[in-house]
Short mmCIF file of C-alpha atoms in Angstrom, two decimals:
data_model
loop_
_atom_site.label_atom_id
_atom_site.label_comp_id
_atom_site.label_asym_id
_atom_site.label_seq_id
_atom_site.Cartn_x
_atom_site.Cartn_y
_atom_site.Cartn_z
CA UNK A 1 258.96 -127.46 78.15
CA UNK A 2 255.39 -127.41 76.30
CA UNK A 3 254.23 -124.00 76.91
CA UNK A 4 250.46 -125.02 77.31
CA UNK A 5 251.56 -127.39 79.82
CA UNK A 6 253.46 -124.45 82.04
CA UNK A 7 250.31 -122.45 81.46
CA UNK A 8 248.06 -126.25 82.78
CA UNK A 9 249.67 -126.25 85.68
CA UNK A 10 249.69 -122.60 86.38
CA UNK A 11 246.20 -122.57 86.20
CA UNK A 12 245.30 -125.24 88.09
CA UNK A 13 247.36 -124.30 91.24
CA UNK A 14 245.50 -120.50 90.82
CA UNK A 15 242.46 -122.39 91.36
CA UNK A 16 243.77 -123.95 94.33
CA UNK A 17 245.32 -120.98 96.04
CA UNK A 18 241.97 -119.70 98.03
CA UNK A 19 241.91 -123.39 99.87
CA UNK A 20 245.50 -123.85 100.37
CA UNK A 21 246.17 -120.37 101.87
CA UNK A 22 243.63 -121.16 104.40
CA UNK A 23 245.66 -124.39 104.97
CA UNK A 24 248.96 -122.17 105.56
CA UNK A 25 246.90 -119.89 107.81
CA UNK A 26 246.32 -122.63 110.08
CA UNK A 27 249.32 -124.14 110.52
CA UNK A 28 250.41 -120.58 111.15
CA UNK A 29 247.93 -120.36 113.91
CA UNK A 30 249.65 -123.85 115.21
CA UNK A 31 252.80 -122.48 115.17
CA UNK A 32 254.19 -126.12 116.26
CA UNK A 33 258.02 -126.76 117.11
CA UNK A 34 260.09 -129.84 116.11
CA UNK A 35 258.78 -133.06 116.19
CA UNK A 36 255.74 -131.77 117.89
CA UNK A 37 254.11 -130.60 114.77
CA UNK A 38 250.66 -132.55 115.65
CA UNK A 39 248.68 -130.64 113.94
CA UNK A 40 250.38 -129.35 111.08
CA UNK A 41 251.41 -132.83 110.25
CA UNK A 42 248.00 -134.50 110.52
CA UNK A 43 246.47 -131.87 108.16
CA UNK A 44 248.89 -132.07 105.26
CA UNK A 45 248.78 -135.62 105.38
CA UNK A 46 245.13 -135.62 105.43
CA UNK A 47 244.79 -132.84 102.59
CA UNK A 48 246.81 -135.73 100.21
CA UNK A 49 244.52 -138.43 101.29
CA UNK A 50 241.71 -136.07 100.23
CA UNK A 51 243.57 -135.91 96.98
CA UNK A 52 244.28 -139.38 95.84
CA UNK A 53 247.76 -140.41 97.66
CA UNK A 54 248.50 -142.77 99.36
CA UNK A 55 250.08 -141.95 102.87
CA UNK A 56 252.27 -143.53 105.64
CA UNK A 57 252.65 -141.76 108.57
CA UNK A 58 255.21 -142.32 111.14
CA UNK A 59 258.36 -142.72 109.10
CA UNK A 60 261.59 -142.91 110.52
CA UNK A 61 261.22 -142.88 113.72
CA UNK A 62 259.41 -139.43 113.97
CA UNK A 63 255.40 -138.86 114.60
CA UNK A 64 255.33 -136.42 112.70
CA UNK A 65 257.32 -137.66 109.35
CA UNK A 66 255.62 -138.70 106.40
CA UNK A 67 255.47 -139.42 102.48
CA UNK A 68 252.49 -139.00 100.14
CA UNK A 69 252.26 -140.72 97.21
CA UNK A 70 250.59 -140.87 93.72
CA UNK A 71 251.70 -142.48 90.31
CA UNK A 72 253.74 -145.46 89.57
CA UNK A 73 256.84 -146.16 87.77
CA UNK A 74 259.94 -144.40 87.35
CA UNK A 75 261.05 -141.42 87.61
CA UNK A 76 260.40 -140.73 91.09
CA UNK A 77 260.10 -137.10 91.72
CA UNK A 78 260.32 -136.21 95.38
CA UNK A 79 259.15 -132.31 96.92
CA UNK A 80 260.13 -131.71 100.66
CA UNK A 81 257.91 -129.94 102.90
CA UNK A 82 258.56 -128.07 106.28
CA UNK A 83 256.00 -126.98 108.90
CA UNK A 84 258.10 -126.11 112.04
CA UNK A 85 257.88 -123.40 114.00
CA UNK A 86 260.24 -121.85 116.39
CA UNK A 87 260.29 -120.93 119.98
CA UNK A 88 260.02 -116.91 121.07
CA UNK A 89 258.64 -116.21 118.08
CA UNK A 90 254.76 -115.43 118.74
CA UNK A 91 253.60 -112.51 116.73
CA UNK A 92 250.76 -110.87 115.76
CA UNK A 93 250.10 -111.26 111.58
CA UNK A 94 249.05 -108.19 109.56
CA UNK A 95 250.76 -105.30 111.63
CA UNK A 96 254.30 -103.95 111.21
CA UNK A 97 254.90 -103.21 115.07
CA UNK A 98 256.45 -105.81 117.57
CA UNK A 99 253.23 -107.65 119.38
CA UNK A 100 253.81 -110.73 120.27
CA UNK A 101 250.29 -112.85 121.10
CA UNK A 102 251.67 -114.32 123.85
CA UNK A 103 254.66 -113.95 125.72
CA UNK A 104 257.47 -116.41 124.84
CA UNK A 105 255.37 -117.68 122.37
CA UNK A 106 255.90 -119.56 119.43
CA UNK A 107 255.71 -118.25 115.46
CA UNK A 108 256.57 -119.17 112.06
CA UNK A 109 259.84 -117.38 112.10
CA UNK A 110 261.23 -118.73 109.28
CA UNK A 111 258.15 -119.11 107.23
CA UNK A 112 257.25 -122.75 107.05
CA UNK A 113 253.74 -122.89 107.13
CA UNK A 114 254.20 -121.33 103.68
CA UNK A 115 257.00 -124.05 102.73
CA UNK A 116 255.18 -127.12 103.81
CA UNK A 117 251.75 -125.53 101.46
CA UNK A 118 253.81 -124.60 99.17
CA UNK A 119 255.58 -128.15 98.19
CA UNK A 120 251.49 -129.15 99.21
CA UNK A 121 250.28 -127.83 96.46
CA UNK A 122 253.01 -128.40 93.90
CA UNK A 123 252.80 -132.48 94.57
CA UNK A 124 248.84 -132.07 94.00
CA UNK A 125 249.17 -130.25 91.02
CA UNK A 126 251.90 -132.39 89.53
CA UNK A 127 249.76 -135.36 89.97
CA UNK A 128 246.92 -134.09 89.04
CA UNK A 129 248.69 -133.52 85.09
CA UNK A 130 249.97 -137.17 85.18
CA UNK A 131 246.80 -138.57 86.00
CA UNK A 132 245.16 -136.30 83.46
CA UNK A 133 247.59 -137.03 80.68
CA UNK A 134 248.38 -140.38 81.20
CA UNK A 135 252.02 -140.30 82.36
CA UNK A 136 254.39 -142.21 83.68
CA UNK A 137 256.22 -141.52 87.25
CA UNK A 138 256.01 -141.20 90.84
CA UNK A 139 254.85 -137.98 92.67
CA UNK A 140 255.98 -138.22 96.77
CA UNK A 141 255.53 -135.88 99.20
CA UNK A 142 257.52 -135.33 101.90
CA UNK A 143 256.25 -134.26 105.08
CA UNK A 144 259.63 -132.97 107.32
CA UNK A 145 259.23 -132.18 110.14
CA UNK A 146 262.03 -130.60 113.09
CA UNK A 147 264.49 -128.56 110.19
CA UNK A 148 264.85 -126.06 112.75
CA UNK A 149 267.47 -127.60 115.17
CA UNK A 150 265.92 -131.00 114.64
CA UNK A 151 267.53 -132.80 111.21
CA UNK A 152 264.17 -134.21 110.20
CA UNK A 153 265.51 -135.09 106.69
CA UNK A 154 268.63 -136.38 107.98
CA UNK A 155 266.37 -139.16 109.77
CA UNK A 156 264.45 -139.33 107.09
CA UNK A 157 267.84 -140.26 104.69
CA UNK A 158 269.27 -142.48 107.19
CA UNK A 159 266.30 -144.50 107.31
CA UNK A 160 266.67 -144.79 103.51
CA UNK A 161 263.65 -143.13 102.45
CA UNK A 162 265.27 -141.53 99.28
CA UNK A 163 267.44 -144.63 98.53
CA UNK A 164 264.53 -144.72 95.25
CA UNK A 165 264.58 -141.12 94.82
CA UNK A 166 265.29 -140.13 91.29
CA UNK A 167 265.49 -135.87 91.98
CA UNK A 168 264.20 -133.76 95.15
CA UNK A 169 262.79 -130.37 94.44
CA UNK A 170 261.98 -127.90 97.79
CA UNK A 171 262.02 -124.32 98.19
CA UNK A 172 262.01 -121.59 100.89
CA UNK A 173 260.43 -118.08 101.65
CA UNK A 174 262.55 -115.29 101.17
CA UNK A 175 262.72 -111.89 100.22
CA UNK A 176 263.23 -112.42 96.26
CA UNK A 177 262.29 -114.27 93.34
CA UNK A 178 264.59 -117.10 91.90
CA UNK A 179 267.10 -119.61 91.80
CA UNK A 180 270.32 -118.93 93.87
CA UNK A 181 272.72 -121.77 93.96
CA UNK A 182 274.30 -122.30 97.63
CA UNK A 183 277.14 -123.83 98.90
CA UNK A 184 275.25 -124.15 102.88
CA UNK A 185 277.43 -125.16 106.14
CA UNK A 186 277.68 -128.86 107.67
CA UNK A 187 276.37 -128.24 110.91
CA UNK A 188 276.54 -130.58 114.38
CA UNK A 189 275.24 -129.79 117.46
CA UNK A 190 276.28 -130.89 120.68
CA UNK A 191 275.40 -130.15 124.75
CA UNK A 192 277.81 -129.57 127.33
CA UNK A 193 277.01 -130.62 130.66
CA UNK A 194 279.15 -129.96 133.49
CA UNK A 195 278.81 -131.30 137.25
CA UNK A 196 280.59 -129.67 139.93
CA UNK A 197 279.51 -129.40 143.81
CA UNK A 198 277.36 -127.20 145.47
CA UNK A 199 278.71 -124.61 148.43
CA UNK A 200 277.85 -121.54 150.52
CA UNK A 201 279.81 -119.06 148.05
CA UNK A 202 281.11 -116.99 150.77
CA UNK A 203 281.71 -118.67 154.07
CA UNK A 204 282.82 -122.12 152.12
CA UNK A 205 283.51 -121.02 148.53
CA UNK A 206 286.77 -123.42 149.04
CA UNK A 207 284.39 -126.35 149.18
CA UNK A 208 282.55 -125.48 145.40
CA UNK A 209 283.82 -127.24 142.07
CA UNK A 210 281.52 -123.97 140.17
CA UNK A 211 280.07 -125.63 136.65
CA UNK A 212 279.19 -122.18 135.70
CA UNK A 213 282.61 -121.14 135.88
CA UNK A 214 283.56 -124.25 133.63
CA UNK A 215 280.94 -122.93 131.22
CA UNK A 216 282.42 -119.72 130.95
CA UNK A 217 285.74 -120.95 130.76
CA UNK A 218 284.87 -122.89 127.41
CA UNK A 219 283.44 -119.92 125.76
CA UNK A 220 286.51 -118.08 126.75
CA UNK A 221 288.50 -121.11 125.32
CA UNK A 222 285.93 -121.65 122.42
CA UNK A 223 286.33 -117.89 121.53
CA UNK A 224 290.26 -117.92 121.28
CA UNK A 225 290.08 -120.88 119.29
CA UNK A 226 288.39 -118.79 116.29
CA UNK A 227 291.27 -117.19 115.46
CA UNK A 228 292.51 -120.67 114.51
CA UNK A 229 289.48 -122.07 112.29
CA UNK A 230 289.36 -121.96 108.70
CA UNK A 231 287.75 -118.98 107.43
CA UNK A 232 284.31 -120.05 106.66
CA UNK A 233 283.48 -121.72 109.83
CA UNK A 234 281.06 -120.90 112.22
CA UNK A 235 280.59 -121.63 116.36
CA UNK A 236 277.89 -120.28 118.39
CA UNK A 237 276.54 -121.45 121.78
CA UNK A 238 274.01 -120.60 124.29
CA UNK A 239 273.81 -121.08 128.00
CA UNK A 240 270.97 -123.55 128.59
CA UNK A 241 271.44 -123.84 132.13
CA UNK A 242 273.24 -121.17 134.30
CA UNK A 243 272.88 -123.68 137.81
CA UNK A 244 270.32 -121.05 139.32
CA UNK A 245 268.88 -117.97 140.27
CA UNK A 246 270.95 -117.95 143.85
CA UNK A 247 273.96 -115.85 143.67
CA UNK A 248 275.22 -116.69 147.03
CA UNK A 249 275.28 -120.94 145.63
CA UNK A 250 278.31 -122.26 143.67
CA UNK A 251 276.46 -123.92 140.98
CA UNK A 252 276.44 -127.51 140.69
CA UNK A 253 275.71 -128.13 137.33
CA UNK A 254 274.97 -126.12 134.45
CA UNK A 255 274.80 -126.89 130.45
CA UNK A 256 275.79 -124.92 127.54
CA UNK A 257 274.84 -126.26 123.56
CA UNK A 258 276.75 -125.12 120.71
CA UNK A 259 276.72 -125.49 116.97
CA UNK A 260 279.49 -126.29 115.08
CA UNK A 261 279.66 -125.29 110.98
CA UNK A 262 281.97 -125.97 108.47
CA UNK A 263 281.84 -126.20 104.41
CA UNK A 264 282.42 -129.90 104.54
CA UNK A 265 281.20 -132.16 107.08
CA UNK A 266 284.44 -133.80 107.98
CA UNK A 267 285.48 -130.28 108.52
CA UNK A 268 282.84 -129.71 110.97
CA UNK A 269 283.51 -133.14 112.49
CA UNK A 270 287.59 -132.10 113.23
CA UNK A 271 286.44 -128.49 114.47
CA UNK A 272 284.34 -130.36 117.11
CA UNK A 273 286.86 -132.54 118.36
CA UNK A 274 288.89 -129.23 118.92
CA UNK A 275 285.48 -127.79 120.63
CA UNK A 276 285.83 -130.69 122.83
CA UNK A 277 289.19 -130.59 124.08
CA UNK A 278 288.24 -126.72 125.16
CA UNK A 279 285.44 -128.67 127.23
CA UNK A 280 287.48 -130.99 128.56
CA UNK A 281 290.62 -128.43 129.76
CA UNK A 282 287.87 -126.22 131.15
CA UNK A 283 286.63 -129.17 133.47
CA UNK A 284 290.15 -129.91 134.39
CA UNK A 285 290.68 -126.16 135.26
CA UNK A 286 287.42 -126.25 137.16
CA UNK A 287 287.61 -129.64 138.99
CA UNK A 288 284.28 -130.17 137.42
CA UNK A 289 283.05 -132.67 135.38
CA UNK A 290 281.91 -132.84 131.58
CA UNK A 291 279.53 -134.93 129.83
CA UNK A 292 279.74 -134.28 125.92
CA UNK A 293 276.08 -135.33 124.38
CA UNK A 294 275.73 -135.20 120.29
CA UNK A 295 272.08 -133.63 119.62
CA UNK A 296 271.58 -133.25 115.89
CA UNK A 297 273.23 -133.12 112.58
CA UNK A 298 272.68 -131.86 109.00
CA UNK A 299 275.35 -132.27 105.79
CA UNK A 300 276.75 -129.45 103.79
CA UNK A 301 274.62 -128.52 101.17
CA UNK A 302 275.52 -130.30 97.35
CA UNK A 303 274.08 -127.80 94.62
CA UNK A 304 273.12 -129.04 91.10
CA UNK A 305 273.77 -126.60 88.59
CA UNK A 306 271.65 -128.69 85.57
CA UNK A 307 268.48 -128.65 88.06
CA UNK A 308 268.56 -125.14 88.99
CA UNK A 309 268.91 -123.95 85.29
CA UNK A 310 266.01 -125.82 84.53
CA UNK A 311 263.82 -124.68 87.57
CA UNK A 312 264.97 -121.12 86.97
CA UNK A 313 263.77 -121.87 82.93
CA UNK A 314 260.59 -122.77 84.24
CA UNK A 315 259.90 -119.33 86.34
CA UNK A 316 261.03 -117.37 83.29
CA UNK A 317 258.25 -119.05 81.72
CA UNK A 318 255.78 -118.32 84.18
CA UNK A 319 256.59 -114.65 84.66
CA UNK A 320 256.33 -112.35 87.88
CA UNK A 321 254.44 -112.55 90.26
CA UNK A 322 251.20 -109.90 90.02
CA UNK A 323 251.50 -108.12 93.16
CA UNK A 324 249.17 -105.18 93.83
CA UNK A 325 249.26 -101.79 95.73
CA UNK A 326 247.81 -103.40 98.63
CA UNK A 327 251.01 -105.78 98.81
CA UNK A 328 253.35 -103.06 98.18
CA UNK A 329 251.53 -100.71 100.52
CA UNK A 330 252.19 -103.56 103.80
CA UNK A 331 255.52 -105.04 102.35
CA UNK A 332 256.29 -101.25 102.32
CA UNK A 333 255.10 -100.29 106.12
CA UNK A 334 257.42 -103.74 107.36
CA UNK A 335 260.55 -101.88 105.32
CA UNK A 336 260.27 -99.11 107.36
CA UNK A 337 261.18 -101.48 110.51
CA UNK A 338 264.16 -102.13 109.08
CA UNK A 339 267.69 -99.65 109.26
CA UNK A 340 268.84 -98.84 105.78
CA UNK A 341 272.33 -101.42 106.55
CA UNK A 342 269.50 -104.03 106.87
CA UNK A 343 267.92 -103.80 103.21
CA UNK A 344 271.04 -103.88 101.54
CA UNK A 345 272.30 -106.32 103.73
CA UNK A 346 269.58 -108.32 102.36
CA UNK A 347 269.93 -107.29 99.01
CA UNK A 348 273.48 -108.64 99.03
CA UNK A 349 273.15 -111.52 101.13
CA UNK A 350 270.78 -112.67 98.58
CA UNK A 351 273.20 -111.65 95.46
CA UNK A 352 270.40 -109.73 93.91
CA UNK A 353 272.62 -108.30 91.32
CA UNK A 354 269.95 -108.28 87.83
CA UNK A 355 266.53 -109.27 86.91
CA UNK A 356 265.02 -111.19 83.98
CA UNK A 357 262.38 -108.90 83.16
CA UNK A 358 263.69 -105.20 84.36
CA UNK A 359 267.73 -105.87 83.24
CA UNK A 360 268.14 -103.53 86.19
CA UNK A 361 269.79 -104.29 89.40
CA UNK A 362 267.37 -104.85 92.46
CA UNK A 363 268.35 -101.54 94.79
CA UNK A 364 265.33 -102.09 97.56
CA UNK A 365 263.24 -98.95 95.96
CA UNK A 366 260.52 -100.81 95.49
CA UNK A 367 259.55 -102.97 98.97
CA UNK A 368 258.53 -106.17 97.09
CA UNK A 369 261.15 -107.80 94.61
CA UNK A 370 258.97 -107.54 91.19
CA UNK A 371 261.06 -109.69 88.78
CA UNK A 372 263.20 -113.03 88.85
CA UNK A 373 266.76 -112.56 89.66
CA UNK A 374 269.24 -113.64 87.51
CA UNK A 375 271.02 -116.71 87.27
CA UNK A 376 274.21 -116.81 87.23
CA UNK A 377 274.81 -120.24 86.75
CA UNK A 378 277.09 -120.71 89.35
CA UNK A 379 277.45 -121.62 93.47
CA UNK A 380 277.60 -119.19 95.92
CA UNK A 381 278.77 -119.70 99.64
CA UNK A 382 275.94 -119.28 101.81
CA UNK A 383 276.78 -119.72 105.95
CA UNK A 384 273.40 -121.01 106.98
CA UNK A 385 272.95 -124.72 107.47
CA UNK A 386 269.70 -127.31 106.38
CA UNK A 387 268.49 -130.96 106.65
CA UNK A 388 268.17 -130.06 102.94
CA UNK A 389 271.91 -131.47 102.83
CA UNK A 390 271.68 -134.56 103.39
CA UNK A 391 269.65 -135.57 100.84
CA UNK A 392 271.17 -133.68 98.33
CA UNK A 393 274.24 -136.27 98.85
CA UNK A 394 271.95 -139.13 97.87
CA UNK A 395 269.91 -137.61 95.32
CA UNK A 396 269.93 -134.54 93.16
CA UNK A 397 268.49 -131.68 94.42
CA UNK A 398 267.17 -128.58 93.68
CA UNK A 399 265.31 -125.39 95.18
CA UNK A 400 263.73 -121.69 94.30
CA UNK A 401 263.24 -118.93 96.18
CA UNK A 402 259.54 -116.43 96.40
CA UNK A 403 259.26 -113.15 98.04
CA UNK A 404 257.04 -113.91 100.44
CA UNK A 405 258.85 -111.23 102.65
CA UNK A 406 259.82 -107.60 102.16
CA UNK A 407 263.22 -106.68 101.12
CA UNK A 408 265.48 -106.28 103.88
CA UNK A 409 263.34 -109.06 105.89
CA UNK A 410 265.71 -111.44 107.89
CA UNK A 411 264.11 -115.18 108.64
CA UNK A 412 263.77 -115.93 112.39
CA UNK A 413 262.51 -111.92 113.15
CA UNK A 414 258.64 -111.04 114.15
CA UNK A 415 258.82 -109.18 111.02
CA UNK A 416 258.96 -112.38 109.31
CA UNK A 417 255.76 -113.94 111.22
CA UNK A 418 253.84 -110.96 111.13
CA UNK A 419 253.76 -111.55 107.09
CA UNK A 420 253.01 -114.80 107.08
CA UNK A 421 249.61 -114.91 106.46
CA UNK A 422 249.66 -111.94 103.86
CA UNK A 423 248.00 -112.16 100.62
CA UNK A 424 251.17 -111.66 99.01
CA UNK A 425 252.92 -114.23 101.24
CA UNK A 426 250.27 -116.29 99.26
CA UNK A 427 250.70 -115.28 96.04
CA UNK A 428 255.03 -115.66 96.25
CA UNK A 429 253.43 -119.53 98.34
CA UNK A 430 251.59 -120.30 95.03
CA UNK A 431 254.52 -119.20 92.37
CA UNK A 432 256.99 -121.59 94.20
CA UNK A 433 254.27 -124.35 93.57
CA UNK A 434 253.98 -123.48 90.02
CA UNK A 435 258.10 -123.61 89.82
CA UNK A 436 258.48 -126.82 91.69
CA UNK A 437 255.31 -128.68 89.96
CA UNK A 438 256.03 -127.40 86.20
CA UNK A 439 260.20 -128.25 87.31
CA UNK A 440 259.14 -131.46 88.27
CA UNK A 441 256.91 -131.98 85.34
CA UNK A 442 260.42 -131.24 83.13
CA UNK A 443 262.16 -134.04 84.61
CA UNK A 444 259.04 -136.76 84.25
CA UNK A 445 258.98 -135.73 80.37
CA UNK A 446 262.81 -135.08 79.77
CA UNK A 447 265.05 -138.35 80.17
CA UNK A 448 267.90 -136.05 78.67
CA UNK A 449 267.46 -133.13 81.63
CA UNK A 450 266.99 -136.01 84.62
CA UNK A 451 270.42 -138.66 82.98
CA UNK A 452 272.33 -134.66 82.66
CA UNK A 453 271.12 -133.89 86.69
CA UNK A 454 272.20 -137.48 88.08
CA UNK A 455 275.64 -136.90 86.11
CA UNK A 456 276.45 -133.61 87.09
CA UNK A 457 275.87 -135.28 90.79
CA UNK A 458 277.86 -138.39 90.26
CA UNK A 459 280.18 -135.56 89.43
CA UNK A 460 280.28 -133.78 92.41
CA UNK A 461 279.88 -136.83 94.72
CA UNK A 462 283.15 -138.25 93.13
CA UNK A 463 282.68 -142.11 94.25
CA UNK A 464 282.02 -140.55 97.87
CA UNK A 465 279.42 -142.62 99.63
CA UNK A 466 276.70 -140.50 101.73
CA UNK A 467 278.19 -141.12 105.52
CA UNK A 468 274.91 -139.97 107.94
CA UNK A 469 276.83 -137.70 110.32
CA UNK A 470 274.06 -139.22 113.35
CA UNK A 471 274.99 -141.87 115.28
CA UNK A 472 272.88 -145.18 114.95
CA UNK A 473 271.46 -144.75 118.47
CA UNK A 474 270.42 -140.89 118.51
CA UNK A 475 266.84 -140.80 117.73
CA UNK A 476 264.94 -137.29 116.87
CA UNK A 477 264.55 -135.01 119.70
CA UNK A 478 266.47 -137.54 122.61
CA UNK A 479 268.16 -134.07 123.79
CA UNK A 480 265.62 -131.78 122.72
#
């Protein structure tokens, strides 16, 4: 792509980085979970009306959802942004000690008030070049809310918002600079709810149908059967509702929610069936009853190989990122949180095997990753899950990675929110901008690089229609 056009762009979101990091402050201060993202919402949408789109709040079916717009014409260029937060996870920003603010809080444990910015200020800047030089396509922006346990986008798709969607380009906080293609997990997630009857547990125990020993009979059951998945699945559950507090009560009821991954989602789909046979023989076993209620959903992730080259093309072009001692001094004080298993956990969770600019393999020496990993051109399996999914399988879809986080920083830790308002939390926010925006720019000026994306994804879809793995009559956050 035009180097002074890179450079355009680059500029422009510099100039925008001392407003928009105050933007990602706040929403950090929200600190909103799914679907009640109020706040965080209502000022992203408001910062594109500020800026020339054209907004509709409210979409599918969700408060919080909605798409900014600016241009006209084909192609339509779409860049998701996130702005969840998650429960437990109130922490103090700036320090690298555990203090939460407020007990049971909620944080930005996975680093979305820097995603939703992020994508923010990548849409602006796009626009802003198209309007300036007179070019042809569609900017949207789109504001998702609930990806953590909620399956925003996967409304969002099955309300045929994309149906128009020419290529979607996100990204996500991390601790490294790049492009990693991922194979992610289908993911379903379902409540168990059992109903027994309540007794006097020691002069009538006879009397009690226990649903807390029905619970703990299908994680028994659900834990045997894991010896019988295919390899790269994944189960986990938690105990929503133990009954009580009263020992001396057979419980009466009690509730237990698991998620169920798998690389494909039909995969995912036959593993639950099997999950819910375990519930079922646990009820029998029990005398209990079991009501079997489907929460949320999210398809396996579809990479796009032509996409990613290009967005990793584009951050070769705009460098490293300039962090200073300060950074390195704080990125460096979180490191020393971690154990040493934890860094290079990271390091090769994340493949960080070469860089672009140092040819040298990232060994977590220095606390901040300095250079662009290398790409290798290639998908690599990855067991988390996102709402990201789904609209990969109905558009193709890209995303980049920015250190916005030490090396060795897991998402969903306090270490996580307590750098999320760092300067170079800002600096990694702004660099994904300039990679999405100047990516996005690519595809608006390069019919060749947008016809060689949508191929390689009629490739991989094969004919396959996009099936929404959500029943017609869930709606977002019905079991939340």
């Amino acid at each position: 792509m035009n180097r002074d056009a890179v450079t355009s762009i680059a500029d422009a979101i510099e100039t925008m980085k001392p407003e928009f990091s105050r933007i990602s402050d706040s929403i950090w201060d929200f600190a909103e979970l799914k679907f009640d993202e109020k706040q965080s919402s209502e000022m992203l949408a408001a910062t594109l009306e500020e800026k020339g789109f054209a907004v509709t709040r409210g979409v599918a079916g969700m408060d919080t959802a909605f798409i900014g717009e600016f241009g006209s014409g084909k192609p339509v260029i779409a860049i998701l942004g996130e702005f969840d937060a998650l429960a437990g996870m109130s922490q103090a920003a700036g320090i690298a000690e555990h203090k939460p603010l407020s007990s049971g809080g909620t944080g930005h444990g996975c680093g979305h008030n820097l995603l939703g910015v992020g994508s923010l200020m990548a849409a602006i800047a796009l626009a802003k070049h198209i309007k300036e030089n007179n070019l042809a396509g569609t900017v949207r922006y789109y504001g998702c809310p609930g990806e953590e346990g909620g399956s925003g986008k996967t409304f969002m798709v099955r309300a045929g918002l994309f149906n128009d969607v020419d290529t979607a380009l996100t990204w996500h906080p991390a601790p490294f600079n790049g492009v990693r293609s991922t194979n992610n997990l289908a993911v379903l997630e379902y409540y168990y709810r059992f109903k027994g009857l309540a007794a006097h547990a020691s002069n009538a125990a006879h009397l009690g149908r226990s649903a807390l020993d029905a619970v703990e009979l299908m994680n028994v059951g659900v834990n045997f059967l894991r010896e019988h998945m295919m390899q790269d699945c994944r189960v986990h559950y938690a105990i929503t509702d133990a009954g009580g507090r009263a020992a001396n009560v057979v419980q009466a009821q009690a509730e237990v929610v698991y998620l169920i991954r798998a690389p494909e989602m039909q995969q995912a789909l036959d593993l639950a069936r099997r999950v819910d046979k375990v519930a079922r023989g646990a009820a029998m076993m029990t005398e209990t009853e079991v009501e079997i209620i489907f929460d949320t959903a999210s398809t396996n992730l579809l990479p796009n190989i032509t996409l990613e080259t290009a967005m990793h093309e584009n951050m070769v072009a705009l460098g490293p990122i300039a962090f200073d001692e300060a950074d390195l001094a704080f990125a460096r004080s979180i490191q020393e949180t971690f154990t040493d298993e934890a860094i290079r956990s990271s390091i090769r969770l994340y493949q960080m095997k070469g860089d672009v600019f140092s040819n040298t393999r990232v060994d977590g020496s220095t606390p901040l990753h300095l250079g662009l990993r290398s790409f290798e051109g290639q998908s690599h399996f990855r067991a988390g899950s996102t709402d990201v999914g789904d609209v990969s399988w109905v558009t193709p879809t890209a995303q980049c990675w920015t250190p916005t986080w030490a090396i060795g920083t897991n998402p969903h830790t306090w270490q996580v929110v307590a750098q999320g308002k760092s300067p170079a939390a800002h600096k990694a926010m702004a660099h994904a901008a300039k990679a999405i925006a100047t990516t996005g720019l690519a595809l608006m000026t390069s019919p060749d690089l947008l016809a060689a994306a949508k191929a390689e994804w009629a490739d991989k879809t094969d004919g396959r229609s996009y099936v929404c793995p959500i029943p017609s009559e869930i709606m977002p956050g019905m079991q939340s």
